[in-house]
Amino acid sequence: MAAYQRFVREGLKEGHRADLYEVVDQRYLGDDAFVQEVTGRLKNEEPPQAVAVTWEEICKGVFKQCGVSAGAVMDRGKERGAVRIKRVMAWVGREVGGLRTGRWLKP
């Protein structure tokens, strides 16, 4: 806590800094040098490619890995275990398959 208070006090000595309000690239919070560094790194990376997979395949795979049946998950509504499994299915669909989560409710 003392370190944070010291940081704030030192910042107050600088007064108002207009450079902190300049919009460079709204995806990033930081000064020009930071934004250039981050965007430079990202330009060298390949964007992740989605895998061709259906919601049915995702559901079957997650149910198998979790050792549960489709009915056990889909019928439990908001029970903690079912919610956790549904979150996994949504994440896999979105991040791996590039799918939208609205359709997975009907496996």
Backbone as CSV, one residue per row, in Angstrom:
resi,resn,N_x,N_y,N_z,CA_x,CA_y,CA_z,C_x,C_y,C_z
1,MET,0.821,-1.184,0.000,0.000,0.000,0.000,0.868,1.252,0.000
2,ALA,1.955,1.201,0.740,2.847,2.360,0.813,3.453,2.657,-0.554
3,ALA,3.801,1.610,-1.304,4.386,1.809,-2.630,3.382,2.480,-3.561
4,TYR,2.129,2.070,-3.483,1.094,2.681,-4.321,0.907,4.149,-3.962
5,GLN,0.854,4.447,-2.670,0.692,5.834,-2.234,1.871,6.688,-2.697
6,ARG,3.071,6.135,-2.637,4.257,6.858,-3.104,4.143,7.117,-4.611
7,PHE,3.692,6.112,-5.352,3.500,6.243,-6.797,2.509,7.366,-7.112
8,VAL,1.396,7.403,-6.394,0.377,8.432,-6.622,0.933,9.811,-6.294
9,ARG,1.624,9.942,-5.170,2.204,11.244,-4.785,3.191,11.743,-5.838
10,GLU,4.024,10.853,-6.347,4.989,11.246,-7.373,4.276,11.670,-8.654
11,GLY,3.192,10.992,-8.980,2.420,11.355,-10.162,1.748,12.702,-10.020
12,LEU,1.312,13.028,-8.821,0.665,14.321,-8.586,1.633,15.471,-8.829
13,LYS,2.904,15.260,-8.582,3.911,16.304,-8.811,4.005,16.670,-10.287
14,GLU,3.714,15.708,-11.155,3.790,15.956,-12.594,2.645,16.836,-13.079
15,GLY,1.566,16.886,-12.336,0.411,17.679,-12.751,-0.351,16.994,-13.874
16,HIS,-1.186,17.765,-14.543,-2.007,17.237,-15.640,-1.113,16.890,-16.826
17,ARG,-1.284,15.689,-17.362,-0.497,15.264,-18.523,-1.430,15.039,-19.707
18,ALA,-1.401,15.956,-20.652,-2.262,15.874,-21.829,-1.942,14.643,-22.671
19,ASP,-0.676,14.191,-22.645,-0.300,13.037,-23.464,-1.054,11.770,-23.071
20,LEU,-1.541,11.719,-21.846,-2.293,10.546,-21.410,-3.704,10.511,-21.990
21,TYR,-4.136,11.613,-22.584,-5.483,11.682,-23.136,-5.496,11.595,-24.655
22,GLU,-4.325,11.511,-25.272,-4.255,11.403,-26.724,-4.657,9.991,-27.143
23,VAL,-5.454,9.906,-28.181,-5.887,8.604,-28.686,-4.955,8.208,-29.820
24,VAL,-4.268,7.095,-29.635,-3.351,6.601,-30.655,-4.014,5.441,-31.381
25,ASP,-4.314,4.421,-30.668,-4.976,3.235,-31.195,-5.865,2.754,-30.063
26,GLN,-7.154,2.836,-30.235,-8.074,2.609,-29.125,-8.062,1.180,-28.602
27,ARG,-7.370,0.283,-29.257,-7.288,-1.087,-28.755,-6.296,-1.219,-27.621
28,TYR,-5.389,-0.235,-27.481,-4.318,-0.335,-26.499,-4.285,0.892,-25.610
29,LEU,-3.926,0.686,-24.365,-3.771,1.778,-23.421,-2.281,1.955,-23.171
30,GLY,-1.746,3.096,-23.580,-0.320,3.352,-23.397,0.142,4.462,-24.319
31,ASP,1.412,4.835,-24.194,1.938,5.911,-25.033,2.288,5.374,-26.424
32,ASP,2.728,6.285,-27.312,3.029,5.915,-28.697,4.043,4.781,-28.790
33,ALA,5.096,4.871,-27.985,6.150,3.855,-28.044,5.601,2.478,-27.676
34,PHE,4.763,2.435,-26.648,4.187,1.162,-26.223,3.292,0.587,-27.316
35,VAL,2.439,1.421,-27.900,1.520,0.956,-28.944,2.310,0.440,-30.142
36,GLN,3.366,1.149,-30.530,4.185,0.698,-31.658,4.865,-0.632,-31.354
37,GLU,5.336,-0.783,-30.130,5.985,-2.040,-29.743,5.006,-3.205,-29.825
38,VAL,3.811,-3.013,-29.279,2.810,-4.085,-29.268,2.352,-4.417,-30.681
39,THR,2.023,-3.405,-31.463,1.550,-3.676,-32.821,2.657,-4.279,-33.675
40,GLY,3.911,-3.893,-33.429,5.034,-4.488,-34.152,5.158,-5.965,-33.866
41,ARG,4.987,-6.332,-32.607,5.052,-7.750,-32.234,3.905,-8.531,-32.868
42,LEU,2.720,-7.921,-32.882,1.550,-8.628,-33.404,1.621,-8.826,-34.909
43,LYS,2.290,-7.914,-35.617,2.391,-8.049,-37.073,3.174,-9.292,-37.461
44,ASN,4.076,-9.722,-36.604,4.904,-10.885,-36.898,4.218,-12.202,-36.559
45,GLU,3.095,-12.137,-35.893,2.402,-13.359,-35.491,1.338,-13.737,-36.505
46,GLU,1.199,-15.019,-36.701,0.134,-15.531,-37.558,-1.175,-15.504,-36.779
47,PRO,-2.257,-15.025,-37.384,-3.534,-15.077,-36.667,-3.968,-16.532,-36.495
48,PRO,-4.580,-16.850,-35.372,-5.008,-18.236,-35.165,-6.070,-18.631,-36.190
49,GLN,-5.963,-19.846,-36.653,-6.910,-20.356,-37.634,-7.947,-21.231,-36.937
50,ALA,-9.190,-21.028,-37.295,-10.260,-21.854,-36.733,-10.201,-23.246,-37.357
51,VAL,-10.585,-24.222,-36.571,-10.638,-25.605,-37.028,-12.071,-25.887,-37.470
52,ALA,-12.219,-26.613,-38.561,-13.561,-26.960,-39.028,-14.153,-27.999,-38.081
53,VAL,-15.073,-27.556,-37.249,-15.694,-28.428,-36.261,-17.137,-27.959,-36.064
54,THR,-18.015,-28.891,-35.782,-19.422,-28.541,-35.558,-19.708,-28.508,-34.060
55,TRP,-20.828,-27.882,-33.711,-21.233,-27.869,-32.300,-21.485,-29.286,-31.802
56,GLU,-22.014,-30.120,-32.683,-22.288,-31.498,-32.283,-20.995,-32.212,-31.889
57,GLU,-19.936,-32.003,-32.683,-18.646,-32.631,-32.377,-18.059,-32.087,-31.076
58,ILE,-18.202,-30.803,-30.874,-17.699,-30.192,-29.638,-18.442,-30.761,-28.436
59,CYS,-19.764,-30.798,-28.523,-20.565,-31.319,-27.408,-20.194,-32.761,-27.100
60,LYS,-20.130,-33.596,-28.124,-19.784,-35.008,-27.908,-18.406,-35.145,-27.268
61,GLY,-17.437,-34.374,-27.765,-16.083,-34.448,-27.220,-16.002,-33.988,-25.777
62,VAL,-16.671,-32.887,-25.462,-16.647,-32.375,-24.084,-17.386,-33.326,-23.153
63,PHE,-18.533,-33.825,-23.581,-19.278,-34.775,-22.742,-18.430,-36.014,-22.458
64,LYS,-17.729,-36.505,-23.494,-16.888,-37.694,-23.326,-15.744,-37.404,-22.353
65,GLN,-15.062,-36.270,-22.522,-13.942,-35.921,-21.644,-14.389,-35.726,-20.200
66,CYS,-15.592,-35.198,-20.023,-16.107,-34.945,-18.669,-16.814,-36.161,-18.079
67,GLY,-17.039,-37.179,-18.911,-17.693,-38.388,-18.426,-19.157,-38.195,-18.086
68,VAL,-19.840,-37.366,-18.865,-21.269,-37.115,-18.626,-22.041,-37.310,-19.925
69,SER,-23.346,-37.426,-19.789,-24.196,-37.536,-20.973,-24.742,-36.162,-21.334
70,ALA,-25.206,-36.039,-22.568,-25.780,-34.769,-23.010,-26.965,-34.386,-22.133
71,GLY,-27.802,-35.352,-21.817,-28.974,-35.073,-20.989,-28.600,-34.580,-19.610
72,ALA,-27.546,-35.143,-19.049,-27.127,-34.746,-17.702,-26.704,-33.286,-17.658
73,VAL,-26.117,-32.805,-18.734,-25.663,-31.409,-18.761,-26.792,-30.478,-19.178
74,MET,-27.476,-30.824,-20.251,-28.477,-29.921,-20.804,-29.723,-29.829,-19.920
75,ASP,-30.025,-30.873,-19.158,-31.220,-30.856,-18.320,-30.988,-30.216,-16.955
76,ARG,-29.742,-30.032,-16.563,-29.456,-29.515,-15.224,-29.573,-28.004,-15.114
77,GLY,-29.767,-27.323,-16.198,-29.952,-25.878,-16.144,-28.743,-25.144,-15.606
78,LYS,-28.922,-24.491,-14.452,-27.860,-23.649,-13.905,-27.103,-24.297,-12.756
79,GLU,-27.175,-25.593,-12.643,-26.416,-26.290,-11.613,-24.927,-26.106,-11.910
80,ARG,-24.122,-25.932,-10.872,-22.709,-25.552,-11.010,-21.923,-26.425,-11.989
81,GLY,-22.043,-27.732,-11.874,-21.298,-28.630,-12.759,-21.710,-28.478,-14.209
82,ALA,-23.002,-28.363,-14.442,-23.504,-28.206,-15.808,-23.052,-26.878,-16.396
83,VAL,-23.079,-25.832,-15.597,-22.657,-24.507,-16.070,-21.184,-24.537,-16.456
84,ARG,-20.373,-25.180,-15.646,-18.932,-25.266,-15.941,-18.702,-25.997,-17.268
85,ILE,-19.413,-27.080,-17.488,-19.254,-27.838,-18.732,-19.735,-27.007,-19.920
86,LYS,-20.828,-26.281,-19.746,-21.316,-25.421,-20.829,-20.309,-24.323,-21.151
87,ARG,-19.639,-23.805,-20.135,-18.603,-22.789,-20.376,-17.458,-23.368,-21.195
88,VAL,-17.067,-24.592,-20.877,-16.000,-25.252,-21.636,-16.430,-25.410,-23.089
89,MET,-17.660,-25.850,-23.306,-18.160,-26.031,-24.667,-18.167,-24.706,-25.419
90,ALA,-18.606,-23.642,-24.765,-18.644,-22.326,-25.404,-17.236,-21.857,-25.753
91,TRP,-16.288,-22.056,-24.835,-14.909,-21.629,-25.084,-14.312,-22.390,-26.260
92,VAL,-14.480,-23.709,-26.261,-13.929,-24.520,-27.351,-14.552,-24.096,-28.677
93,GLY,-15.847,-23.916,-28.689,-16.515,-23.509,-29.923,-16.015,-22.176,-30.443
94,ARG,-15.870,-21.225,-29.553,-15.446,-19.879,-29.947,-13.963,-19.837,-30.317
95,GLU,-13.107,-20.354,-29.439,-11.662,-20.222,-29.619,-11.071,-21.217,-30.612
96,VAL,-11.600,-22.414,-30.657,-11.042,-23.442,-31.538,-11.785,-23.481,-32.865
97,GLY,-13.113,-23.453,-32.791,-13.901,-23.594,-34.005,-14.349,-22.296,-34.637
98,GLY,-14.139,-21.170,-33.952,-14.584,-19.893,-34.496,-16.094,-19.802,-34.607
99,LEU,-16.797,-20.541,-33.754,-18.260,-20.595,-33.813,-18.881,-19.583,-32.860
100,ARG,-20.103,-19.217,-33.160,-20.847,-18.328,-32.272,-21.572,-19.183,-31.242
101,THR,-21.649,-18.679,-30.022,-22.173,-19.506,-28.937,-23.687,-19.637,-28.921
102,GLY,-24.419,-18.885,-29.671,-25.869,-18.949,-29.636,-26.451,-20.273,-30.092
103,ARG,-25.758,-20.961,-30.998,-26.313,-22.190,-31.568,-26.024,-23.435,-30.753
104,TRP,-25.067,-23.401,-29.856,-24.658,-24.634,-29.179,-25.678,-25.134,-28.179
105,LEU,-26.655,-24.317,-27.842,-27.660,-24.747,-26.875,-28.529,-25.875,-27.417
106,LYS,-28.456,-26.092,-28.719,-29.245,-27.162,-29.335,-28.287,-28.162,-29.989
107,PRO,-27.644,-29.050,-29.209,-26.639,-29.969,-29.778,-27.241,-30.975,-30.734
